[in-house]
mmCIF file of C-alpha atoms in Angstrom:
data_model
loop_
_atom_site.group_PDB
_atom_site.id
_atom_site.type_symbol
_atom_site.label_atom_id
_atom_site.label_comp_id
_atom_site.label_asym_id
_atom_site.label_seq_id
_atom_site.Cartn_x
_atom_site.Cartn_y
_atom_site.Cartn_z
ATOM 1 C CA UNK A 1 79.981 81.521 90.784
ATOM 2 C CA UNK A 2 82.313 82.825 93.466
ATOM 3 C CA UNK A 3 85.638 82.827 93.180
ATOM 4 C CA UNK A 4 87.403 81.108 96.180
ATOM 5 C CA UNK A 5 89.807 83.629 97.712
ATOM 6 C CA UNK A 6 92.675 82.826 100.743
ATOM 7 C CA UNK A 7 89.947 83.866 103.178
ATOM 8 C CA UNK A 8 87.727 81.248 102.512
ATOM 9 C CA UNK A 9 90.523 78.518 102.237
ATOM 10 C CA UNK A 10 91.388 79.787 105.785
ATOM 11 C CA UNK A 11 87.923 79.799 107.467
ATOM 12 C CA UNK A 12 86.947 75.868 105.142
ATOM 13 C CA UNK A 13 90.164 75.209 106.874
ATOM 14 C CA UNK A 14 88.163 76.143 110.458
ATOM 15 C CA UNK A 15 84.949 74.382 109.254
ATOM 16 C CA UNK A 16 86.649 71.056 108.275
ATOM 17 C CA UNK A 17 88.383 70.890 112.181
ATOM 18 C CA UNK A 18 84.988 71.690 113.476
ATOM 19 C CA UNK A 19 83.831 69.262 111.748
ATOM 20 C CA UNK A 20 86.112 66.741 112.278
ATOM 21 C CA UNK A 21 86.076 67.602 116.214
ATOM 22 C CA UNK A 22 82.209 67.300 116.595
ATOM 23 C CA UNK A 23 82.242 63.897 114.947
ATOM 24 C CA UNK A 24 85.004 62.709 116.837
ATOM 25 C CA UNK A 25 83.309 63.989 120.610
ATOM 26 C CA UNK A 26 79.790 62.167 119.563
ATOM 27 C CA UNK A 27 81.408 58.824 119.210
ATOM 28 C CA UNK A 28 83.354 59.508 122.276
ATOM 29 C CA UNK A 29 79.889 60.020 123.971
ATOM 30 C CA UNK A 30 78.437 57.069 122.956
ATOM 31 C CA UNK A 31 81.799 55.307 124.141
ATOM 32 C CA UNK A 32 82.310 56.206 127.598
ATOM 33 C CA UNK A 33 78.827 57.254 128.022
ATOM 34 C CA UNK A 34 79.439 60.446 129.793
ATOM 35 C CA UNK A 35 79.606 63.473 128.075
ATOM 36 C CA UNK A 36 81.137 66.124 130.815
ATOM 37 C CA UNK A 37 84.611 64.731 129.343
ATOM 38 C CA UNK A 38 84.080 64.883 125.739
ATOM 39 C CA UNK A 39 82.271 68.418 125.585
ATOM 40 C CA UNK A 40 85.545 69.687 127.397
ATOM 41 C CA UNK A 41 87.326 68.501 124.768
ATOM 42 C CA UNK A 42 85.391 69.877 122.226
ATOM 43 C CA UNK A 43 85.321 73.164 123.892
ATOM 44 C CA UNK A 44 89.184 73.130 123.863
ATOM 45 C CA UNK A 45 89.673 71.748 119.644
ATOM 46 C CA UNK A 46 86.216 73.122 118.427
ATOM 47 C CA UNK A 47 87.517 76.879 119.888
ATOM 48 C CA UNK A 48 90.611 76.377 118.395
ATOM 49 C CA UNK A 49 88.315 75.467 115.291
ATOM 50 C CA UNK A 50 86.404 78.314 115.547
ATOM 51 C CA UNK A 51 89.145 80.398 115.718
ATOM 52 C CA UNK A 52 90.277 80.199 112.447
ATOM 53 C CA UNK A 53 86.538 80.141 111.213
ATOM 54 C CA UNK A 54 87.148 83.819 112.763
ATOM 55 C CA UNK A 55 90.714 84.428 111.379
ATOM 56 C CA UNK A 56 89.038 84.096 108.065
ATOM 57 C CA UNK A 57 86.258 86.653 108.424
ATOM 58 C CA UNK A 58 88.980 88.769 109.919
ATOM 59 C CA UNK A 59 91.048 88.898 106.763
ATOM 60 C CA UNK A 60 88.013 89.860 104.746
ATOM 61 C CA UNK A 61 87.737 93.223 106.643
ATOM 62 C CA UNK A 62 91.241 94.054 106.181
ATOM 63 C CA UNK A 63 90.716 94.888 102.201
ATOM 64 C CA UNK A 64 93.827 92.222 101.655
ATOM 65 C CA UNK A 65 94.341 91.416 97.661
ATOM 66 C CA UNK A 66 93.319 88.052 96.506
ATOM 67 C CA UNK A 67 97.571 87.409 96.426
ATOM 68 C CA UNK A 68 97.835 88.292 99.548
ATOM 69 C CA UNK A 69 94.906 86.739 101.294
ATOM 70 C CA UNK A 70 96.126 83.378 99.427
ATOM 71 C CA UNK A 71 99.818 84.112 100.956
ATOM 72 C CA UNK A 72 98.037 84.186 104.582
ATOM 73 C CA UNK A 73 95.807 81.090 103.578
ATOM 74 C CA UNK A 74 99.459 79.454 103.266
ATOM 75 C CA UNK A 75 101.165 80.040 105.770
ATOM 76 C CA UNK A 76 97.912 78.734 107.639
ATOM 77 C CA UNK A 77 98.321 75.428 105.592
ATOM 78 C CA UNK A 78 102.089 75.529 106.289
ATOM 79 C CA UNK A 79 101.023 75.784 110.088
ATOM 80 C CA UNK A 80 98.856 73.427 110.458
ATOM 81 C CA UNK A 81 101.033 70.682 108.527
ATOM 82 C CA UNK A 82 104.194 71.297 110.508
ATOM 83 C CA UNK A 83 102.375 70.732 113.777
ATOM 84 C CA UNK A 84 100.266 68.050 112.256
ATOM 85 C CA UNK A 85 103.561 66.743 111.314
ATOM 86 C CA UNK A 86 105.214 66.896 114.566
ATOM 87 C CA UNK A 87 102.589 65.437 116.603
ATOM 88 C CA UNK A 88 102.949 62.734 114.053
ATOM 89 C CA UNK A 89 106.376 62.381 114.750
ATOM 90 C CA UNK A 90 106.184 61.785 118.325
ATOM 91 C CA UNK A 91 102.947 59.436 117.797
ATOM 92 C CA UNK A 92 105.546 57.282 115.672
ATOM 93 C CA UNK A 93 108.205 57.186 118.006
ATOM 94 C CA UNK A 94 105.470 55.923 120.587
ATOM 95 C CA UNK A 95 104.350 53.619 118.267
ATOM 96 C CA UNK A 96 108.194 52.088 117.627
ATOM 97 C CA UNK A 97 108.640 52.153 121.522
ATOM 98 C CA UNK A 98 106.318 49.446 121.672
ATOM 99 C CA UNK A 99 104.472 52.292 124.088
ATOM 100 C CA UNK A 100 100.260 52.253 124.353
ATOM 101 C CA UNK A 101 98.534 55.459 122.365
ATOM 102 C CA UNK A 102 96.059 56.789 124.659
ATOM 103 C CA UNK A 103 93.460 58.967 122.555
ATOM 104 C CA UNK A 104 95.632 60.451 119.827
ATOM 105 C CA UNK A 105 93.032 61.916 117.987
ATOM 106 C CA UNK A 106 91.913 64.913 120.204
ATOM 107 C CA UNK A 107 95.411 66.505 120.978
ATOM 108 C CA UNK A 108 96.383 65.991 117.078
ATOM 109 C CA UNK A 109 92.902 68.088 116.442
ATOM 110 C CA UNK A 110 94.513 70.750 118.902
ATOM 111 C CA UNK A 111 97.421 70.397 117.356
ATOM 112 C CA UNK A 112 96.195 71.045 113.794
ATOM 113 C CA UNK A 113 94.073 73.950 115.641
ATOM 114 C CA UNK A 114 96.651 76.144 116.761
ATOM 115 C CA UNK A 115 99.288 75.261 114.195
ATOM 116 C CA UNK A 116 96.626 76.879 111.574
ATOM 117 C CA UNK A 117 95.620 80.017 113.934
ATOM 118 C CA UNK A 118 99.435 80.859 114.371
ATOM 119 C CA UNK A 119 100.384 80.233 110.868
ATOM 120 C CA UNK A 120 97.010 82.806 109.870
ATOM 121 C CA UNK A 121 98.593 85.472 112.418
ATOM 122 C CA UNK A 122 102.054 84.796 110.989
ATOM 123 C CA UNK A 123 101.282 85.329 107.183
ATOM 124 C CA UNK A 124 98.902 88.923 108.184
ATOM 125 C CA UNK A 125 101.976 90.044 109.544
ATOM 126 C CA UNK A 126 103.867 88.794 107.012
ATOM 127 C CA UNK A 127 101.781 90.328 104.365
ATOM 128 C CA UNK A 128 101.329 93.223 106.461
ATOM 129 C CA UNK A 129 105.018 93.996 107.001
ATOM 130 C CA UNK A 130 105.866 93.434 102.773
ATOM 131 C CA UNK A 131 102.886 95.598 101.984
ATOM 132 C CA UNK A 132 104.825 98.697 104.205
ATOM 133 C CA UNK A 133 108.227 98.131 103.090
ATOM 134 C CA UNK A 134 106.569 98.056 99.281
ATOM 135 C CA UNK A 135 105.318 101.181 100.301
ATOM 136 C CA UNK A 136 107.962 102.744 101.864
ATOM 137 C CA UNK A 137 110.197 101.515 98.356
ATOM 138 C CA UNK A 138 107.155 103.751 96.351
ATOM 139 C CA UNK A 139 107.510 106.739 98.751
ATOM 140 C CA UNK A 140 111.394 106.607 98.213
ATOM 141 C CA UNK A 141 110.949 106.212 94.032
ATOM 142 C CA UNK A 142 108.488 108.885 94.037
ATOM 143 C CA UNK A 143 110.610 111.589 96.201
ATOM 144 C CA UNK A 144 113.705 110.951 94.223
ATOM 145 C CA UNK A 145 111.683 111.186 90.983
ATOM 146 C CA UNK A 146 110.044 114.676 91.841
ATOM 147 C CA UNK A 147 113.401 115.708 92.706
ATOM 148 C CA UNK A 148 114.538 115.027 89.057
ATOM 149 C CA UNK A 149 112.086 116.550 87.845
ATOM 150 C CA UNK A 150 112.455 119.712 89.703
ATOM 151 C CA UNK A 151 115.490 119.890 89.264
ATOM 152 C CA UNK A 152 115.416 119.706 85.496
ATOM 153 C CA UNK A 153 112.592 121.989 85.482
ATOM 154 C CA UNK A 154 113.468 124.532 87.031
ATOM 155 C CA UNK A 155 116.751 124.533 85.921
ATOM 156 C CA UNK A 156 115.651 125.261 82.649
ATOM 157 C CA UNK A 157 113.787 127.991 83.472
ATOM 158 C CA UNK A 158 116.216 130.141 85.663
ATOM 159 C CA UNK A 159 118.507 129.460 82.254
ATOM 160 C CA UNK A 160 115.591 131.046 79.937
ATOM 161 C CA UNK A 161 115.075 134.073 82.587
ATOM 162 C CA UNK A 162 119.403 134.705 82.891
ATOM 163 C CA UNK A 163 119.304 134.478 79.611
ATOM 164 C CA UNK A 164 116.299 136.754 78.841
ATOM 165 C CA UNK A 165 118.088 139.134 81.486
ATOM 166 C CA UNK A 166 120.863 139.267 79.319
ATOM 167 C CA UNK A 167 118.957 140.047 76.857
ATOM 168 C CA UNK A 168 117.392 143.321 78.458
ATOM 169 C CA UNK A 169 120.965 144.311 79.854
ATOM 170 C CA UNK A 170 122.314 144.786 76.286
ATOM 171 C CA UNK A 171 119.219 146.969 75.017
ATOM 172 C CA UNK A 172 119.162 149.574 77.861
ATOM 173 C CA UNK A 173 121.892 149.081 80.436
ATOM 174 C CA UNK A 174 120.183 149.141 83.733
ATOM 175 C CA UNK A 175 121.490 147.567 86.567
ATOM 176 C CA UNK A 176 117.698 145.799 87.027
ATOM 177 C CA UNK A 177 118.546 142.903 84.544
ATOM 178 C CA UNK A 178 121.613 142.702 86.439
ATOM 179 C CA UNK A 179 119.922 141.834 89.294
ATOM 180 C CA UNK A 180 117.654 139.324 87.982
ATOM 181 C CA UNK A 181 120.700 137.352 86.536
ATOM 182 C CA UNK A 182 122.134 137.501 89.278
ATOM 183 C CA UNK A 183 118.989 136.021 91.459
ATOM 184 C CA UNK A 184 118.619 133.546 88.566
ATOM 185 C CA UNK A 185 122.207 132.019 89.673
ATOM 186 C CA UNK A 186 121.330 132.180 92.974
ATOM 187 C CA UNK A 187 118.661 130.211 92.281
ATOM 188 C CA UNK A 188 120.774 127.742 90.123
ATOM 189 C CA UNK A 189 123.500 127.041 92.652
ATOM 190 C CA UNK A 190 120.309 126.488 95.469
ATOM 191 C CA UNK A 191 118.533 124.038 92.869
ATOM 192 C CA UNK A 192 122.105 122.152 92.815
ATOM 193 C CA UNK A 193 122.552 121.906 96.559
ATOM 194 C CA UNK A 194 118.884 120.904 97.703
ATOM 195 C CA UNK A 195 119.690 118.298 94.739
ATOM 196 C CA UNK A 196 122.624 117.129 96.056
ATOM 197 C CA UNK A 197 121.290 117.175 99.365
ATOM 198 C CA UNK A 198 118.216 114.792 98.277
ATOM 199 C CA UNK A 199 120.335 112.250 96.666
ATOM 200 C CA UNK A 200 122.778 112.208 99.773
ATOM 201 C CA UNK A 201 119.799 111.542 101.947
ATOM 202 C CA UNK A 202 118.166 109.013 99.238
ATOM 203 C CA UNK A 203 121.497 107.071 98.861
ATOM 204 C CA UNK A 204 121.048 108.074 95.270
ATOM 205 C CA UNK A 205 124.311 110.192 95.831
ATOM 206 C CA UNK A 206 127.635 109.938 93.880
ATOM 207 C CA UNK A 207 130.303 110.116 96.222
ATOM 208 C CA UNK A 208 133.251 111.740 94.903
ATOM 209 C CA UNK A 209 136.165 113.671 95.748
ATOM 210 C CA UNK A 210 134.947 117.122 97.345
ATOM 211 C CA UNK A 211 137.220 119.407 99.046
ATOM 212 C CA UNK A 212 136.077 120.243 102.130
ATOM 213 C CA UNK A 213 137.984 123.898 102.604
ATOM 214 C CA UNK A 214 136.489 124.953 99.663
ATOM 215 C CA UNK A 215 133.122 124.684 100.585
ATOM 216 C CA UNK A 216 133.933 126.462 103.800
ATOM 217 C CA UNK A 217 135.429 129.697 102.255
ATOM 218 C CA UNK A 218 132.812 129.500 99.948
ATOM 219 C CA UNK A 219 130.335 129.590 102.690
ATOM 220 C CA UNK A 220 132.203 131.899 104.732
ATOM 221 C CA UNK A 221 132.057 134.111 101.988
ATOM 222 C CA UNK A 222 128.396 135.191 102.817
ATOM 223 C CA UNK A 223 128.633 135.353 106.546
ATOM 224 C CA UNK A 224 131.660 138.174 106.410
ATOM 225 C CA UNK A 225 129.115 141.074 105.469
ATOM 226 C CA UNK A 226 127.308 140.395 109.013
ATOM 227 C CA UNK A 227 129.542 142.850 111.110
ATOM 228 C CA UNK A 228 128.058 141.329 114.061
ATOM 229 C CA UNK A 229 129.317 137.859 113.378
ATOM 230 C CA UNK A 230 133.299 137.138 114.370
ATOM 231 C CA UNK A 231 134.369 134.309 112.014
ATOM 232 C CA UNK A 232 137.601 133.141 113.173
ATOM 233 C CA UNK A 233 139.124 129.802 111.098
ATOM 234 C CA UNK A 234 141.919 127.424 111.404
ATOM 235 C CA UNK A 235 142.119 125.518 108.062
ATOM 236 C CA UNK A 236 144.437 123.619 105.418
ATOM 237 C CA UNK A 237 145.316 124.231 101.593
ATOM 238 C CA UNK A 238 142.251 121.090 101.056
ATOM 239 C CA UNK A 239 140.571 118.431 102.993
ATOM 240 C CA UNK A 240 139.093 116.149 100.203
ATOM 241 C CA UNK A 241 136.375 114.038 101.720
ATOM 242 C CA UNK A 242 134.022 111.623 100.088
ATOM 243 C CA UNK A 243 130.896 113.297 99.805
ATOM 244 C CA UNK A 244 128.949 115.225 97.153
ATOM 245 C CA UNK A 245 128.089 118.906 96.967
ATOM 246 C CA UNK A 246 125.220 118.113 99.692
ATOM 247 C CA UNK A 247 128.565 118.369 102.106
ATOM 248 C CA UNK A 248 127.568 122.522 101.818
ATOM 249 C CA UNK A 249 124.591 121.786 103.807
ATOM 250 C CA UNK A 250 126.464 120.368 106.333
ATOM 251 C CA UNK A 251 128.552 123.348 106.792
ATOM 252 C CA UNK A 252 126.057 126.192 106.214
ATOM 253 C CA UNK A 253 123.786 124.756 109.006
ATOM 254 C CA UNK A 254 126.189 124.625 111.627
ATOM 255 C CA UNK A 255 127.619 128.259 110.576
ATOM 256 C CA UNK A 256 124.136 129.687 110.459
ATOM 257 C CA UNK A 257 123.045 128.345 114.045
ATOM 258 C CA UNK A 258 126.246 129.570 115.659
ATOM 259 C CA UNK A 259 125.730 132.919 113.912
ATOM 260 C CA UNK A 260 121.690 133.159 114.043
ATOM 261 C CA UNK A 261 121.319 131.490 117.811
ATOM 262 C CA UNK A 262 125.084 132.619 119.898
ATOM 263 C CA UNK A 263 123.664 135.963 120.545
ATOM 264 C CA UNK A 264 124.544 139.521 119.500
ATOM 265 C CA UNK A 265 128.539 139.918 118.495
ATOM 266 C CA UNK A 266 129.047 135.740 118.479
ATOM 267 C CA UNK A 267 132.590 134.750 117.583
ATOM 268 C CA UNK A 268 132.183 131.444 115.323
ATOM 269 C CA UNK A 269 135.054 129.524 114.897
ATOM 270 C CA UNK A 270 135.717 127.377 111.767
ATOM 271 C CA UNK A 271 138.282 124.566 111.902
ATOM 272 C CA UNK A 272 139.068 121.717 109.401
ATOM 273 C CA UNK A 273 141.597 118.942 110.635
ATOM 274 C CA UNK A 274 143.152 115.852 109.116
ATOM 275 C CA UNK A 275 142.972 112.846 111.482
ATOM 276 C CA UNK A 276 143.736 109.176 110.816
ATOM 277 C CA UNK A 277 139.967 108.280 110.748
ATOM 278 C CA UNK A 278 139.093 111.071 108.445
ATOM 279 C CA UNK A 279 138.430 115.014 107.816
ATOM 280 C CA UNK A 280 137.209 116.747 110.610
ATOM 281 C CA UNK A 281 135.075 119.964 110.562
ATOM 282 C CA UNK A 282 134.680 121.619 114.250
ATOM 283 C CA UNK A 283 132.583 124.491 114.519
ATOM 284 C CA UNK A 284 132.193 126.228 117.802
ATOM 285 C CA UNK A 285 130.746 129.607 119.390
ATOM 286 C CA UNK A 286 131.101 131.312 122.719
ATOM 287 C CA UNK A 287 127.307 131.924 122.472
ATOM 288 C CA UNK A 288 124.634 130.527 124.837
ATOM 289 C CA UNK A 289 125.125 126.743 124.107
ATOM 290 C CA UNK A 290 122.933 124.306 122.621
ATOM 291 C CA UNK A 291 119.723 122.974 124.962
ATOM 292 C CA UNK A 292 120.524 119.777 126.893
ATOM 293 C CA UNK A 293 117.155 117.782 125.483
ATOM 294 C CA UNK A 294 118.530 119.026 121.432
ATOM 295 C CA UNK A 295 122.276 117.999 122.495
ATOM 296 C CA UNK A 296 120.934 114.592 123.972
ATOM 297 C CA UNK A 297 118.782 114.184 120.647
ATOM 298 C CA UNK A 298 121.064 115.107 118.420
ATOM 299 C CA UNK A 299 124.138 112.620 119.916
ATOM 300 C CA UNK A 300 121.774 109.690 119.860
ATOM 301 C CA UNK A 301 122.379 106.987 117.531
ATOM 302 C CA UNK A 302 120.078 107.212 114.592
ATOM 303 C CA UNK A 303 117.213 104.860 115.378
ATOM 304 C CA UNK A 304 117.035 106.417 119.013
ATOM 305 C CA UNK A 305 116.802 110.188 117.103
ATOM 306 C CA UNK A 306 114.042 109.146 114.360
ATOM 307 C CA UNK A 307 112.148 107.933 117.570
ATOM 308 C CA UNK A 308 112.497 110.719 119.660
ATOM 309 C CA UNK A 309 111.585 112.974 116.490
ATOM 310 C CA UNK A 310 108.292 110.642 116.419
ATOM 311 C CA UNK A 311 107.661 110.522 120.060
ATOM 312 C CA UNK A 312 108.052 114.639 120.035
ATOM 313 C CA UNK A 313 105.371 114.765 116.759
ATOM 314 C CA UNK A 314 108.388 116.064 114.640
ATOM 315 C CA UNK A 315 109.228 114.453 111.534
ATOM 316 C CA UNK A 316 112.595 112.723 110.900
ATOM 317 C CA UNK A 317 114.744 116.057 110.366
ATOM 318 C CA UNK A 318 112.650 117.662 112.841
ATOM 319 C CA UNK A 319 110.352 121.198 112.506
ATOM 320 C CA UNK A 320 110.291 123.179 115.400
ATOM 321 C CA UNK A 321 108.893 126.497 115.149
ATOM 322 C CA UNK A 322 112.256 128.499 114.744
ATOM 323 C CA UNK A 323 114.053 125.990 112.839
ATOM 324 C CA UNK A 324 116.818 125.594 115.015
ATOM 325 C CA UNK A 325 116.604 121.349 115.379
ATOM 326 C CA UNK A 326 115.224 121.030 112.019
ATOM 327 C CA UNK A 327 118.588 122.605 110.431
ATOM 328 C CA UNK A 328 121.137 120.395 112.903
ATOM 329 C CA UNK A 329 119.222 117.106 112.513
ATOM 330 C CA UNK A 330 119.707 117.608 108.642
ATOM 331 C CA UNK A 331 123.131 117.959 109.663
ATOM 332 C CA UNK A 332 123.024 114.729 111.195
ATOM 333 C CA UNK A 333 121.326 113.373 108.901
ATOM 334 C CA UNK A 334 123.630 114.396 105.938
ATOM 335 C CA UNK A 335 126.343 112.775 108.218
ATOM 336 C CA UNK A 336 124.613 109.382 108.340
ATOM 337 C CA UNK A 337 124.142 109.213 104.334
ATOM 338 C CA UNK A 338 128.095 110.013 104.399
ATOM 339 C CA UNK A 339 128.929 107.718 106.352
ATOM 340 C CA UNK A 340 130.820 110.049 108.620
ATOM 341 C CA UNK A 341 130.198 110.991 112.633
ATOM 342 C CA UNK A 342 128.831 113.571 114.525
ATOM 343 C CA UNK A 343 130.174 114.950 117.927
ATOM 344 C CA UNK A 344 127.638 117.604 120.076
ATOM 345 C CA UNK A 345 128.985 119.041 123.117
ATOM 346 C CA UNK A 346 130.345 122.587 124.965
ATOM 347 C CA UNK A 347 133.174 124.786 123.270
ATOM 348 C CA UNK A 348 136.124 125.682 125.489
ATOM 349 C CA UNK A 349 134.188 129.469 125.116
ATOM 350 C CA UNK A 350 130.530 128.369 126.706
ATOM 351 C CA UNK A 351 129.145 127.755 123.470
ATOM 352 C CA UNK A 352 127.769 125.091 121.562
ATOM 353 C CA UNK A 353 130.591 122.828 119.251
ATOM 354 C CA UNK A 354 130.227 120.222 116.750
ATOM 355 C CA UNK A 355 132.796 118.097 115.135
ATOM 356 C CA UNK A 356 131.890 116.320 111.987
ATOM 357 C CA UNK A 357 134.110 113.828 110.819
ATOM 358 C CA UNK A 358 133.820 112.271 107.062
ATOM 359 C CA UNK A 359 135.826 109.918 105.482
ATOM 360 C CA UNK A 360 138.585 110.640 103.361
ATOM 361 C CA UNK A 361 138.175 110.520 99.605
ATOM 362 C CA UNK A 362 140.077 108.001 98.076
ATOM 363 C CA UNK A 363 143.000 109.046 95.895
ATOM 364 C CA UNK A 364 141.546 107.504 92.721
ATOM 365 C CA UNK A 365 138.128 109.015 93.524
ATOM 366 C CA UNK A 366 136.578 111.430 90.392
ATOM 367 C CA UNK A 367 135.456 114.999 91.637
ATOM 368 C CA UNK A 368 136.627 118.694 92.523
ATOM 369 C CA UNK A 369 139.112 119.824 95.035
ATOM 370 C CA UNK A 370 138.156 123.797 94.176
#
């Protein structure tokens, strides 16, 4: 025997106002012998009827679960009892007016009609719109749980290959093993920030007390073997902000574009200031400037930037082919998930400057100021 699923609630639902419409129409026909006025009718309640009749072979194709097509099935009940019950309402006010009821019947069967159709559309969307944000919930679990995973992984194994380079610098002293440590670290301290840079963006992050200087002489520390890159800075003993180590990101990718896209001998200059609203990082270049369309993009509120990113067939942090926008919308990005601001607009030298501010840490806050 079948089992009765939401679908066919929702289309017996149709049958029985068919039903009840055609019955209703014949005696009409034999009342006011005519039927010109009562077929009308019936073409107005009966489609409405119909309809849902339709609705219900509609939510069959859409591969709904049995809980979900019974969700739709009540929100089509709910539908059609609230109007039910509101044409109800104003039939009994009539009634207490001492007022005549002229044919009640046939707008009630309308009313029951499209009362049931809306409440059908209602719970599809409704089921529709849980169903993506359950998936969307998955998508975030999964991403955050390959990230662990990776992380430990690999962590683990760059420790067994230092360690196994250790190993071969002790038996014959070459500087080879040397080198392979020292790639192994490298590899380390890249597994760390890419971590820190998922949980940032997956909210996941532990926002602590992380000194902003720091991380920009450490940063700065790679970029002064490029003789033709001018790094010129202005900054403070520490700027502690409130922010994990994904704050390097932040700071690499707005030293690498000024260095990589201001042209051939680009002066990049580094500032860090302490304002009321927070910590401050300006970094600007007298190189060619940043395009109009990335500048607009990139200064639009979030929303307005995912959409442009969709609209353009880029993803949310962008990939365009030389991966200039994909590097400063992770920027903004990391900005967002920090709670902080970011500022896009012309240096005082021709070149492109941004200002991010972040929040101060708070005094009590756990972390590192080195």
């Amino acid at each position: 025997m079948p089992t009765l699923r939401g679908r066919h609630a929702v289309s017996l639902l149709g049958v029985g106002l068919l039903a009840a419409a055609a019955l209703h129409h014949l005696d009409e026909v034999e009342r006011v012998r005519t039927a010109t006025g009562p077929l009308l009718a019936f073409a107005l309640d009966g489609g409405v009827a119909v309809g849902l009749i339709a609705a219900g072979r509609r939510i069959a194709d859409r591969g709904l679960s049995p809980t979900e097509e019974w969700r739709v099935a009540r929100w089509t009940g709910f539908g059609t009892a609230f109007t039910v019950a509101a044409f109800s309402a104003t039939v009994g006010v009539r009634v207490l007016e001492g007022r005549p009821l002229v044919e009640p019947v046939f707008p009630m069967l309308v009313a029951a009609g499209v009362g049931g159709l809306g409440g059908a559309v209602a719970g599809y969307y409704a089921v529709r719109q849980a169903a993506d944000a359950r998936r969307a919930r998955d998508a975030v679990r999964t991403v955050s749980l390959v990230n662990h995973l990776l992380r430990h992984d690999l962590r683990n194994d760059l420790s067994t290959i230092h360690g196994y380079a250790d190993l071969l610098a002790a038996d014959d002293g070459s500087d080879h093993a040397a080198v392979v440590a020292s790639k192994a670290d490298e590899g380390l301290e890249r597994i760390e920030a890419a971590s820190a840079v998922a949980d940032a963006l997956l909210g996941d992050a532990d926002r602590g007390r992380t000194d902003l200087v720091a991380t920009v002489r450490n940063v700065l520390s790679g970029v002064d073997g490029d003789r033709s890159v001018t790094v010129e800075t202005d900054l403070p003993e520490t700027a502690p902000v409130a922010a994990n180590d994904g704050v390097r990101a932040i700071v690499h990718n707005l030293v690498e574009n000024a260095a990589e896209h201001g042209g051939p001998d680009v002066t990049v200059r580094v500032a860090v200031r302490l304002t009321d609203d927070g910590v401050a990082l300006v970094v600007a270049d007298d190189g060619p400037g940043l395009p109009p369309a990335a500048r607009d993009r990139l200064s639009a509120p979030d929303e307005r930037r995912d959409e442009a990113a969709v609209g353009s067939g880029e993803g949310v942090l962008g990939d365009s082919p030389d991966g200039t926008v994909s590097g400063l919308d992770l920027v903004a990005a990391l900005t967002e998930a920090y709670d902080g601001s970011l500022d896009v607009g012309e240096s005082e030298h021709g070149g492109a400057r941004f200002a991010v501010t972040l929040p101060h840490a708070p005094v009590e806050s756990a972390g590192s100021d080195t």
